[in-house]
Amino acid sequence: MLGVLLAGGVGGLTLELVNSQRQTSAQLRRAAKARASLGAALIDAALRSATPGSEIRAPRRAPRVPPLLTRDLADVAQYTVHPFLTQVLLIDAQDWVVAASGRGASVGALRDAPLRRALASGAAAGTFGAADGRFFAVASLTAAPWRVVYTLPTDALYGSRADAWSLSFMLLAGFATVAAICLILLIRLLGGADRLARANAALAERNGTIEEATAAKTRFVANMSHELRTPLNAVIGFSELMHTGRTGPLSKRQREFLGIIRASADHLLTLINEVLDLSKIESGHMRLDPEAIDPVVVASECVSSMRWLAADRRIRLEFEAAAVGPLSLDPARLRQVVLNYLSNAIKFTGAGGKVTLTVARDGDRLLVAVADTGVGIAPEDQPRVFDEFVQVGSSAHPGSGLGLAVTRQIVEAQGGQVSVTSRLGFGSTFCAWLPWVPAATMPAEPGEPSQPAQAGSTDRPPGGDDEALSPDPDRVRRAASARVPV
């Protein structure tokens, strides 16, 4: 568009310059005629003042001409942009030069044959000489039968604006160059837009293919997990049955082998469930079923289910909670978040260590935090700890690296946020913030009045300030100032 406008502007400027040149030429021609008339007026005035009331006849010799006339002609010649190229002649009826001013002008018979022929034609103005090299203008006197002839080179007619025209044409050339560049860029832009449209069409087609492949992958993972879990449940069930001795007495070595089979089957089942959960979340098929629950009760159940694992590893498992009342949350997903955090903390905490679960209200969010005294996480590994299939630290710990990734996806799918802070060799603290959505009512326990719904806002995004995002262990403990017994 800019190139088209510039091209139109250049064309208009060219026409304006040509028209201006023509107008200037006509104006300068009229100015030359006016100067000839001025010279005639000056000579008339001088002659009338010298010989008032008498007719002046043409003299035959130049010395008889008063010096005043020559000075008047010189004044007229000086009144121009090119005084050295201008001649002003006083000529009688016989083409005798009575007086003259200007370079090359002389008194006597008119020797310039082209000018003599031009004057013989009776024209008041015109050009003469080789290829019309000079311009002349004629004005007659009233006080004597003489004529004032004003001549100058034809090129001098444009001399007064030569610099302006040169600059104008230079600017015109510059505008033309810019217009040409803009037109070239416009052509390239149109070509690039066409290529971009084709690329977008190809990208849309590829996105459709990717979406179909993702849907097919989700269906495959779901079907495969179902097919795998069916025989795996049989393996777990029969190994449990044999391990308890219901099928007959077993030796110590056989019990050990059955324990290994059961542990491996449990690990495989966990891995299958995590892969299925991750696939559902990534494809947007994860279903949330919020209901009125007490997060403290759900967390307490998770602690009870993990005590045997903590006791087996000689780890002290503590639970700190503040009364939060009924909230609208998916109990299965909340339980999955708490269990993932607890199992991760127990796995990386050595014998004699401690794992603490905290559930409390933190502003307009529910805080679930798990702190341990384990090996800790190096600063360079902390940004990757919630990535899929990433397990930082020692490779001696079993796991697929999906537990924390699934936890992050579950929390973020509900509008929450996760974080971790750790010091290598001193333990870690994993936090999850969930939106505070109070439930309407919740049945009260016997002898205890029901708690009314608490007002809360979910408009503020999780982690609205730096302090709220900090999973500092001291801050976690302060959030659970009002503890309830477990």
Short mmCIF file of C-alpha atoms in Angstrom, two decimals:
data_model
loop_
_atom_site.label_atom_id
_atom_site.label_comp_id
_atom_site.label_asym_id
_atom_site.label_seq_id
_atom_site.Cartn_x
_atom_site.Cartn_y
_atom_site.Cartn_z
CA MET A 1 0.00 0.00 0.00
CA LEU A 2 2.85 2.37 0.86
CA GLY A 3 4.55 1.61 -2.47
CA VAL A 4 1.39 2.41 -4.43
CA LEU A 5 0.96 5.69 -2.54
CA LEU A 6 4.59 6.65 -3.15
CA ALA A 7 4.29 5.79 -6.84
CA GLY A 8 1.20 8.01 -7.09
CA GLY A 9 3.00 10.78 -5.23
CA VAL A 10 6.02 10.58 -7.52
CA GLY A 11 3.79 10.81 -10.60
CA GLY A 12 1.95 13.82 -9.18
CA LEU A 13 5.22 15.52 -8.25
CA THR A 14 6.58 14.97 -11.77
CA LEU A 15 3.51 16.59 -13.34
CA GLU A 16 3.72 19.45 -10.87
CA LEU A 17 7.39 20.06 -11.69
CA VAL A 18 6.75 20.01 -15.45
CA ASN A 19 3.83 22.39 -15.04
CA SER A 20 5.91 24.61 -12.74
CA GLN A 21 8.71 24.69 -15.34
CA ARG A 22 6.30 25.82 -18.02
CA GLN A 23 4.82 28.50 -15.80
CA THR A 24 8.27 29.74 -14.83
CA SER A 25 9.37 30.01 -18.48
CA ALA A 26 6.31 32.07 -19.35
CA GLN A 27 6.80 34.28 -16.30
CA LEU A 28 10.44 34.93 -17.16
CA ARG A 29 9.55 35.78 -20.75
CA ARG A 30 7.03 38.32 -19.50
CA ALA A 31 9.67 39.65 -17.11
CA ALA A 32 12.08 40.17 -20.04
CA LYS A 33 9.40 42.08 -21.93
CA ALA A 34 8.73 44.16 -18.82
CA ARG A 35 12.42 45.04 -18.54
CA ALA A 36 12.46 46.13 -22.19
CA SER A 37 9.43 48.32 -21.49
CA LEU A 38 11.20 49.69 -18.41
CA GLY A 39 14.22 50.63 -20.50
CA ALA A 40 11.95 52.37 -23.01
CA ALA A 41 10.23 54.30 -20.22
CA LEU A 42 13.58 55.40 -18.80
CA ILE A 43 14.84 56.57 -22.21
CA ASP A 44 11.55 58.39 -22.87
CA ALA A 45 11.81 60.20 -19.57
CA ALA A 46 15.41 61.17 -20.19
CA LEU A 47 14.71 62.48 -23.70
CA ARG A 48 11.65 64.47 -22.64
CA SER A 49 13.55 66.13 -19.85
CA ALA A 50 16.47 66.97 -22.19
CA THR A 51 14.44 68.42 -25.08
CA PRO A 52 10.98 69.25 -23.81
CA GLY A 53 8.37 69.92 -26.48
CA SER A 54 10.56 69.07 -29.49
CA GLU A 55 10.78 65.96 -31.63
CA ILE A 56 14.11 64.15 -31.55
CA ARG A 57 15.48 62.80 -34.78
CA ALA A 58 17.73 59.87 -35.02
CA PRO A 59 21.35 60.94 -34.90
CA ARG A 60 23.82 59.40 -37.30
CA ARG A 61 26.73 59.21 -34.90
CA ALA A 62 26.91 57.61 -31.49
CA PRO A 63 28.92 60.41 -29.75
CA ARG A 64 25.94 62.72 -30.07
CA VAL A 65 23.90 60.46 -27.78
CA PRO A 66 23.77 61.81 -24.26
CA PRO A 67 25.73 59.68 -21.74
CA LEU A 68 22.58 59.53 -19.58
CA LEU A 69 20.92 57.18 -22.07
CA THR A 70 23.78 54.71 -21.92
CA ARG A 71 23.62 54.76 -18.12
CA ASP A 72 19.89 54.09 -18.19
CA LEU A 73 20.44 51.10 -20.47
CA ALA A 74 23.14 49.80 -18.10
CA ASP A 75 20.71 50.07 -15.19
CA VAL A 76 18.16 48.00 -17.07
CA ALA A 77 20.82 45.38 -17.89
CA GLN A 78 21.83 45.15 -14.24
CA TYR A 79 18.23 44.53 -13.19
CA THR A 80 18.38 40.79 -13.88
CA VAL A 81 19.76 37.55 -12.44
CA HIS A 82 22.39 37.31 -15.20
CA PRO A 83 23.61 40.87 -15.84
CA PHE A 84 26.78 39.74 -17.64
CA LEU A 85 24.78 37.77 -20.21
CA THR A 86 22.22 40.51 -20.88
CA GLN A 87 22.41 43.17 -23.59
CA VAL A 88 20.15 46.23 -23.85
CA LEU A 89 20.30 48.10 -27.17
CA LEU A 90 18.78 51.38 -28.31
CA ILE A 91 18.15 51.00 -32.07
CA ASP A 92 16.65 53.46 -34.55
CA ALA A 93 14.45 52.70 -37.54
CA GLN A 94 17.48 51.97 -39.79
CA ASP A 95 18.84 49.35 -37.36
CA TRP A 96 21.53 51.69 -36.18
CA VAL A 97 22.64 51.13 -32.57
CA VAL A 98 22.27 54.52 -30.92
CA ALA A 99 23.34 53.32 -27.47
CA ALA A 100 24.26 49.93 -26.01
CA SER A 101 24.94 48.26 -22.68
CA GLY A 102 26.22 44.77 -21.91
CA ARG A 103 29.09 42.48 -22.89
CA GLY A 104 29.87 42.57 -26.62
CA ALA A 105 27.46 45.46 -27.32
CA SER A 106 28.77 48.35 -29.45
CA VAL A 107 27.40 51.54 -30.97
CA GLY A 108 27.05 51.68 -34.73
CA ALA A 109 25.52 49.50 -37.36
CA LEU A 110 23.80 46.40 -35.96
CA ARG A 111 26.20 43.57 -36.85
CA ASP A 112 24.13 40.74 -35.37
CA ALA A 113 22.45 39.44 -38.54
CA PRO A 114 20.10 36.95 -36.75
CA LEU A 115 18.87 39.75 -34.47
CA ARG A 116 18.48 42.07 -37.44
CA ARG A 117 16.32 39.50 -39.22
CA ALA A 118 14.27 38.89 -36.06
CA LEU A 119 13.65 42.65 -35.70
CA ALA A 120 12.73 42.93 -39.39
CA SER A 121 9.87 40.46 -38.79
CA GLY A 122 8.20 43.02 -36.54
CA ALA A 123 7.79 40.60 -33.60
CA ALA A 124 7.68 42.12 -30.14
CA ALA A 125 9.50 39.13 -28.62
CA GLY A 126 10.99 35.83 -29.70
CA THR A 127 14.15 33.83 -30.16
CA PHE A 128 16.95 34.14 -32.65
CA GLY A 129 20.37 32.72 -33.40
CA ALA A 130 21.60 29.18 -33.94
CA ALA A 131 19.01 26.75 -32.54
CA ASP A 132 17.19 29.73 -30.96
CA GLY A 133 20.12 30.47 -28.71
CA ARG A 134 18.93 33.93 -27.50
CA PHE A 135 15.69 35.58 -26.52
CA PHE A 136 14.75 39.19 -27.36
CA ALA A 137 12.03 41.61 -26.32
CA VAL A 138 11.30 44.95 -28.08
CA ALA A 139 9.70 48.11 -26.64
CA SER A 140 9.21 51.30 -28.74
CA LEU A 141 9.82 54.86 -27.51
CA THR A 142 7.25 57.63 -27.69
CA ALA A 143 9.70 60.52 -27.52
CA ALA A 144 11.85 59.34 -30.45
CA PRO A 145 11.59 56.84 -33.34
CA TRP A 146 13.77 54.38 -31.53
CA ARG A 147 13.35 50.95 -30.00
CA VAL A 148 14.77 49.35 -26.84
CA VAL A 149 15.85 45.77 -27.54
CA TYR A 150 16.43 43.54 -24.49
CA THR A 151 18.35 40.30 -25.25
CA LEU A 152 19.69 37.40 -23.14
CA PRO A 153 20.53 33.69 -23.69
CA THR A 154 17.53 31.39 -23.75
CA ASP A 155 19.08 29.22 -21.00
CA ALA A 156 19.15 32.26 -18.73
CA LEU A 157 15.34 32.29 -18.73
CA TYR A 158 15.53 29.35 -16.31
CA GLY A 159 18.58 30.47 -14.40
CA SER A 160 16.72 32.07 -11.55
CA ARG A 161 15.29 28.69 -10.47
CA ALA A 162 17.93 26.29 -11.75
CA ASP A 163 19.08 25.34 -8.25
CA ALA A 164 15.52 24.82 -7.02
CA TRP A 165 14.70 22.67 -10.02
CA SER A 166 17.88 20.63 -9.58
CA LEU A 167 16.97 20.00 -5.96
CA SER A 168 13.39 19.19 -6.93
CA PHE A 169 14.47 16.67 -9.51
CA MET A 170 16.95 15.15 -7.04
CA LEU A 171 14.14 14.76 -4.53
CA LEU A 172 11.97 13.34 -7.29
CA ALA A 173 14.63 10.76 -8.07
CA GLY A 174 14.90 9.91 -4.39
CA PHE A 175 11.13 9.46 -4.09
CA ALA A 176 11.11 7.32 -7.22
CA THR A 177 13.84 5.11 -5.74
CA VAL A 178 11.95 4.73 -2.46
CA ALA A 179 8.75 3.96 -4.36
CA ALA A 180 10.52 1.30 -6.39
CA ILE A 181 11.95 -0.27 -3.22
CA CYS A 182 8.50 -0.24 -1.57
CA LEU A 183 6.95 -1.86 -4.62
CA ILE A 184 9.61 -4.58 -4.55
CA LEU A 185 9.00 -5.11 -0.85
CA LEU A 186 5.24 -5.20 -1.50
CA ILE A 187 5.69 -7.89 -4.11
CA ARG A 188 7.89 -9.90 -1.76
CA LEU A 189 5.38 -9.38 1.08
CA LEU A 190 2.54 -10.66 -1.07
CA GLY A 191 4.64 -13.67 -1.98
CA GLY A 192 5.52 -14.20 1.68
CA ALA A 193 1.85 -13.94 2.70
CA ASP A 194 0.97 -16.61 0.16
CA ARG A 195 3.73 -18.87 1.48
CA LEU A 196 2.58 -18.17 5.06
CA ALA A 197 -1.00 -19.12 4.14
CA ARG A 198 0.21 -22.39 2.65
CA ALA A 199 2.37 -23.04 5.72
CA ASN A 200 -0.59 -22.34 8.03
CA ALA A 201 -2.75 -24.73 6.05
CA ALA A 202 -0.07 -27.39 6.28
CA LEU A 203 0.33 -26.70 10.01
CA ALA A 204 -3.44 -26.99 10.57
CA GLU A 205 -3.45 -30.29 8.74
CA ARG A 206 -0.50 -31.50 10.80
CA ASN A 207 -2.22 -30.37 14.03
CA GLY A 208 -5.27 -32.37 13.03
CA THR A 209 -3.06 -35.39 12.46
CA ILE A 210 -1.38 -34.89 15.85
CA GLU A 211 -4.73 -34.59 17.60
CA GLU A 212 -5.90 -37.80 15.97
CA ALA A 213 -2.65 -39.50 17.00
CA THR A 214 -3.04 -38.20 20.58
CA ALA A 215 -6.60 -39.49 20.77
CA ALA A 216 -5.46 -42.84 19.39
CA LYS A 217 -2.64 -42.93 21.95
CA THR A 218 -5.07 -42.19 24.78
CA ARG A 219 -7.38 -44.99 23.65
CA PHE A 220 -4.43 -47.34 23.31
CA VAL A 221 -3.09 -46.51 26.78
CA ALA A 222 -6.54 -46.91 28.34
CA ASN A 223 -7.17 -50.24 26.64
CA MET A 224 -3.67 -51.51 27.33
CA SER A 225 -3.82 -50.51 30.99
CA HIS A 226 -7.11 -52.39 31.33
CA GLU A 227 -5.63 -55.45 29.63
CA LEU A 228 -2.52 -55.29 31.83
CA ARG A 229 -4.31 -54.72 35.11
CA THR A 230 -6.62 -57.73 34.65
CA PRO A 231 -3.84 -60.38 34.78
CA LEU A 232 -1.80 -58.25 37.17
CA ASN A 233 -4.61 -58.23 39.71
CA ALA A 234 -4.70 -62.02 39.45
CA VAL A 235 -0.94 -62.18 40.12
CA ILE A 236 -1.30 -59.88 43.13
CA GLY A 237 -4.29 -61.76 44.48
CA PHE A 238 -2.82 -65.25 44.18
CA SER A 239 0.58 -64.16 45.51
CA GLU A 240 -1.17 -62.64 48.52
CA LEU A 241 -3.16 -65.83 48.99
CA MET A 242 -0.03 -67.99 48.88
CA HIS A 243 1.93 -65.59 51.07
CA THR A 244 -0.64 -65.85 53.86
CA GLY A 245 -0.34 -69.66 53.81
CA ARG A 246 -3.91 -70.38 52.82
CA THR A 247 -2.78 -72.67 50.01
CA GLY A 248 -0.47 -74.64 52.23
CA PRO A 249 2.67 -74.28 54.28
CA LEU A 250 5.63 -72.43 52.68
CA SER A 251 9.30 -72.38 53.46
CA LYS A 252 11.07 -69.20 54.45
CA ARG A 253 12.71 -68.92 51.02
CA GLN A 254 9.36 -69.38 49.26
CA ARG A 255 7.81 -66.62 51.36
CA GLU A 256 10.71 -64.35 50.44
CA PHE A 257 10.20 -65.02 46.75
CA LEU A 258 6.45 -64.42 47.04
CA GLY A 259 7.16 -61.10 48.80
CA ILE A 260 9.36 -60.05 45.89
CA ILE A 261 6.65 -61.06 43.40
CA ARG A 262 4.01 -59.11 45.29
CA ALA A 263 6.18 -55.99 45.65
CA SER A 264 7.06 -56.07 41.95
CA ALA A 265 3.42 -56.53 40.98
CA ASP A 266 2.38 -53.60 43.21
CA HIS A 267 5.08 -51.44 41.64
CA LEU A 268 3.94 -52.41 38.14
CA LEU A 269 0.31 -51.62 39.01
CA THR A 270 1.33 -48.20 40.35
CA LEU A 271 3.29 -47.49 37.19
CA ILE A 272 0.33 -48.46 34.98
CA ASN A 273 -2.03 -46.24 36.97
CA GLU A 274 0.36 -43.26 36.78
CA VAL A 275 0.83 -43.62 33.01
CA LEU A 276 -2.93 -43.82 32.55
CA ASP A 277 -3.50 -40.75 34.76
CA LEU A 278 -0.83 -38.76 32.92
CA SER A 279 -2.29 -39.73 29.54
CA LYS A 280 -5.77 -38.67 30.61
CA ILE A 281 -4.54 -35.34 31.95
CA GLU A 282 -2.52 -34.50 28.83
CA SER A 283 -5.44 -35.34 26.55
CA GLY A 284 -7.87 -33.31 28.67
CA HIS A 285 -9.96 -36.35 29.60
CA MET A 286 -9.29 -36.26 33.34
CA ARG A 287 -12.57 -36.06 35.21
CA LEU A 288 -12.96 -34.14 38.45
CA ASP A 289 -15.87 -35.00 40.77
CA PRO A 290 -15.85 -32.38 43.55
CA GLU A 291 -17.99 -32.98 46.60
CA ALA A 292 -18.27 -31.66 50.15
CA ILE A 293 -15.37 -33.18 52.08
CA ASP A 294 -13.19 -32.34 55.04
CA PRO A 295 -9.58 -32.24 53.72
CA VAL A 296 -8.27 -33.00 57.20
CA VAL A 297 -10.20 -36.28 57.31
CA VAL A 298 -8.95 -37.31 53.86
CA ALA A 299 -5.36 -36.45 54.80
CA SER A 300 -5.71 -38.39 58.07
CA GLU A 301 -6.80 -41.49 56.15
CA CYS A 302 -3.76 -41.14 53.88
CA VAL A 303 -1.45 -40.93 56.92
CA SER A 304 -3.02 -44.04 58.40
CA SER A 305 -2.51 -45.98 55.15
CA MET A 306 1.16 -44.94 54.95
CA ARG A 307 2.11 -45.64 58.59
CA TRP A 308 3.05 -49.27 57.89
CA LEU A 309 5.46 -48.18 55.17
CA ALA A 310 7.02 -45.50 57.41
CA ALA A 311 7.28 -47.92 60.33
CA ASP A 312 8.88 -50.55 58.12
CA ARG A 313 11.61 -48.01 57.27
CA ARG A 314 11.82 -46.70 60.86
CA ILE A 315 10.62 -43.24 59.88
CA ARG A 316 8.50 -41.09 62.19
CA LEU A 317 5.37 -39.92 60.39
CA GLU A 318 3.63 -36.87 61.86
CA PHE A 319 0.42 -35.08 60.91
CA GLU A 320 -0.31 -31.42 61.69
CA ALA A 321 -3.64 -29.91 60.66
CA ALA A 322 -5.84 -26.94 61.34
CA ALA A 323 -9.62 -27.13 61.23
CA VAL A 324 -10.61 -25.94 57.77
CA GLY A 325 -14.22 -27.07 57.51
CA PRO A 326 -15.95 -28.62 54.51
CA LEU A 327 -14.60 -27.76 51.07
CA SER A 328 -15.69 -28.67 47.55
CA LEU A 329 -12.89 -30.96 46.30
CA ASP A 330 -12.46 -34.26 44.48
CA PRO A 331 -11.60 -36.67 47.35
CA ALA A 332 -9.92 -39.24 45.08
CA ARG A 333 -7.62 -36.64 43.50
CA LEU A 334 -6.83 -35.03 46.87
CA ARG A 335 -5.98 -38.47 48.26
CA GLN A 336 -3.75 -39.11 45.23
CA VAL A 337 -1.86 -35.83 45.76
CA VAL A 338 -1.29 -36.54 49.48
CA LEU A 339 -0.23 -40.14 48.90
CA ASN A 340 2.19 -39.18 46.12
CA TYR A 341 3.82 -36.57 48.33
CA LEU A 342 4.03 -38.93 51.33
CA SER A 343 5.39 -41.89 49.36
CA ASN A 344 8.00 -39.65 47.71
CA ALA A 345 9.10 -38.25 51.07
CA ILE A 346 9.31 -41.68 52.73
CA LYS A 347 11.26 -43.09 49.76
CA PHE A 348 14.00 -40.45 50.04
CA THR A 349 14.19 -40.30 53.86
CA GLY A 350 16.58 -42.58 55.68
CA ALA A 351 16.01 -44.60 58.83
CA GLY A 352 15.51 -42.41 61.90
CA GLY A 353 14.19 -39.53 59.82
CA LYS A 354 10.88 -37.69 60.03
CA VAL A 355 8.11 -36.89 57.54
CA THR A 356 5.49 -34.26 58.45
CA LEU A 357 2.19 -33.69 56.63
CA THR A 358 0.52 -30.28 57.13
CA VAL A 359 -3.00 -29.32 56.02
CA ALA A 360 -4.15 -25.77 56.73
CA ARG A 361 -5.75 -22.70 55.22
CA ASP A 362 -3.31 -20.26 53.65
CA GLY A 363 -5.15 -17.08 52.69
CA ASP A 364 -7.79 -17.99 50.13
CA ARG A 365 -6.21 -21.38 49.35
CA LEU A 366 -5.87 -24.81 50.92
CA LEU A 367 -2.26 -25.71 51.69
CA VAL A 368 -1.07 -29.32 51.61
CA ALA A 369 2.62 -29.58 52.52
CA VAL A 370 4.90 -32.55 53.17
CA ALA A 371 8.30 -31.89 54.79
CA ASP A 372 10.99 -34.54 55.24
CA THR A 373 14.50 -34.79 56.65
CA GLY A 374 15.82 -36.84 53.75
CA VAL A 375 18.67 -36.42 51.31
CA GLY A 376 17.38 -33.18 49.80
CA ILE A 377 17.51 -31.97 46.20
CA ALA A 378 20.35 -30.08 44.54
CA PRO A 379 19.44 -26.52 43.40
CA GLU A 380 20.04 -27.36 39.73
CA ASP A 381 17.64 -30.33 39.95
CA GLN A 382 14.77 -28.55 41.69
CA PRO A 383 13.28 -27.00 38.50
CA ARG A 384 13.04 -30.50 36.94
CA VAL A 385 11.58 -32.41 39.86
CA PHE A 386 7.97 -32.11 38.60
CA ASP A 387 8.80 -33.13 35.01
CA GLU A 388 7.65 -36.42 33.50
CA PHE A 389 9.98 -39.41 33.77
CA VAL A 390 12.52 -37.42 35.80
CA GLN A 391 13.89 -38.81 39.05
CA VAL A 392 16.63 -36.74 40.64
CA GLY A 393 19.12 -37.99 43.17
CA SER A 394 20.38 -41.53 43.53
CA SER A 395 19.23 -44.10 40.99
CA ALA A 396 19.06 -46.71 43.77
CA HIS A 397 15.53 -45.57 44.64
CA PRO A 398 12.86 -47.37 42.61
CA GLY A 399 10.26 -45.40 40.67
CA SER A 400 9.19 -44.22 37.24
CA GLY A 401 9.52 -40.49 37.78
CA LEU A 402 5.78 -39.96 37.16
CA GLY A 403 4.38 -39.50 40.67
CA LEU A 404 5.28 -35.83 41.11
CA ALA A 405 4.46 -35.07 37.45
CA VAL A 406 0.97 -36.52 37.92
CA THR A 407 0.62 -34.55 41.15
CA ARG A 408 1.47 -31.28 39.43
CA GLN A 409 -0.98 -32.00 36.60
CA ILE A 410 -3.80 -32.83 39.02
CA VAL A 411 -3.24 -29.69 41.10
CA GLU A 412 -2.92 -27.37 38.08
CA ALA A 413 -6.04 -28.90 36.48
CA GLN A 414 -7.98 -27.60 39.51
CA GLY A 415 -6.44 -24.12 39.26
CA GLY A 416 -3.81 -24.75 41.91
CA GLN A 417 -0.04 -24.65 42.05
CA VAL A 418 2.85 -26.77 43.34
CA SER A 419 6.35 -25.91 44.50
CA VAL A 420 9.37 -27.38 46.21
CA THR A 421 12.13 -26.01 48.39
CA SER A 422 15.07 -28.09 49.47
CA ARG A 423 18.56 -28.01 50.89
CA LEU A 424 20.90 -30.78 49.92
CA GLY A 425 21.46 -33.07 52.91
CA PHE A 426 18.78 -31.39 55.06
CA GLY A 427 15.50 -32.51 53.49
CA SER A 428 12.79 -31.08 51.26
CA THR A 429 9.33 -29.50 51.53
CA PHE A 430 6.75 -30.12 48.81
CA CYS A 431 3.67 -27.89 48.75
CA ALA A 432 0.39 -27.88 46.87
CA TRP A 433 -2.09 -25.00 46.93
CA LEU A 434 -5.69 -25.72 45.93
CA PRO A 435 -8.46 -23.14 45.45
CA TRP A 436 -10.52 -22.50 48.56
CA VAL A 437 -14.07 -23.40 47.51
CA PRO A 438 -16.28 -23.80 50.60
CA ALA A 439 -19.01 -26.43 50.48
CA ALA A 440 -22.55 -25.44 51.39
CA THR A 441 -22.99 -27.69 54.45
CA MET A 442 -21.55 -30.90 55.84
CA PRO A 443 -23.15 -33.30 58.32
CA ALA A 444 -21.82 -32.72 61.81
CA GLU A 445 -20.47 -35.48 64.01
CA PRO A 446 -22.57 -36.53 67.01
CA GLY A 447 -22.47 -33.91 69.74
CA GLU A 448 -20.85 -31.32 67.47
CA PRO A 449 -22.74 -28.55 65.62
CA SER A 450 -22.43 -28.33 61.87
CA GLN A 451 -20.04 -25.71 60.54
CA PRO A 452 -21.48 -23.01 58.29
CA ALA A 453 -19.99 -22.37 54.90
CA GLN A 454 -17.04 -20.02 55.00
CA ALA A 455 -16.77 -17.16 52.56
CA GLY A 456 -13.88 -17.48 50.20
CA SER A 457 -12.75 -16.06 46.88
CA THR A 458 -11.48 -18.08 43.96
CA ASP A 459 -10.88 -15.06 41.72
CA ARG A 460 -7.33 -14.58 42.89
CA PRO A 461 -4.95 -16.98 41.15
CA PRO A 462 -2.87 -19.32 43.30
CA GLY A 463 0.40 -17.82 44.37
CA GLY A 464 -0.78 -14.22 44.28
CA ASP A 465 2.33 -13.01 46.14
CA ASP A 466 5.87 -14.14 46.71
CA GLU A 467 5.34 -14.98 50.37
CA ALA A 468 2.34 -17.19 49.58
CA LEU A 469 4.40 -19.18 47.10
CA SER A 470 7.21 -19.84 49.55
CA PRO A 471 7.06 -23.40 50.93
CA ASP A 472 9.22 -22.48 53.90
CA PRO A 473 8.85 -25.15 56.64
CA ASP A 474 8.39 -22.51 59.36
CA ARG A 475 5.59 -20.90 57.35
CA VAL A 476 3.95 -24.30 56.91
CA ARG A 477 4.07 -24.91 60.63
CA ARG A 478 2.63 -21.45 61.36
CA ALA A 479 -0.29 -22.15 58.97
CA ALA A 480 -1.23 -25.18 61.11
CA SER A 481 -1.31 -23.27 64.40
CA ALA A 482 -4.69 -24.73 65.39
CA ARG A 483 -3.98 -28.47 65.37
CA VAL A 484 -6.56 -31.18 65.62
CA PRO A 485 -5.77 -34.63 67.06
CA VAL A 486 -5.38 -37.58 64.68
#
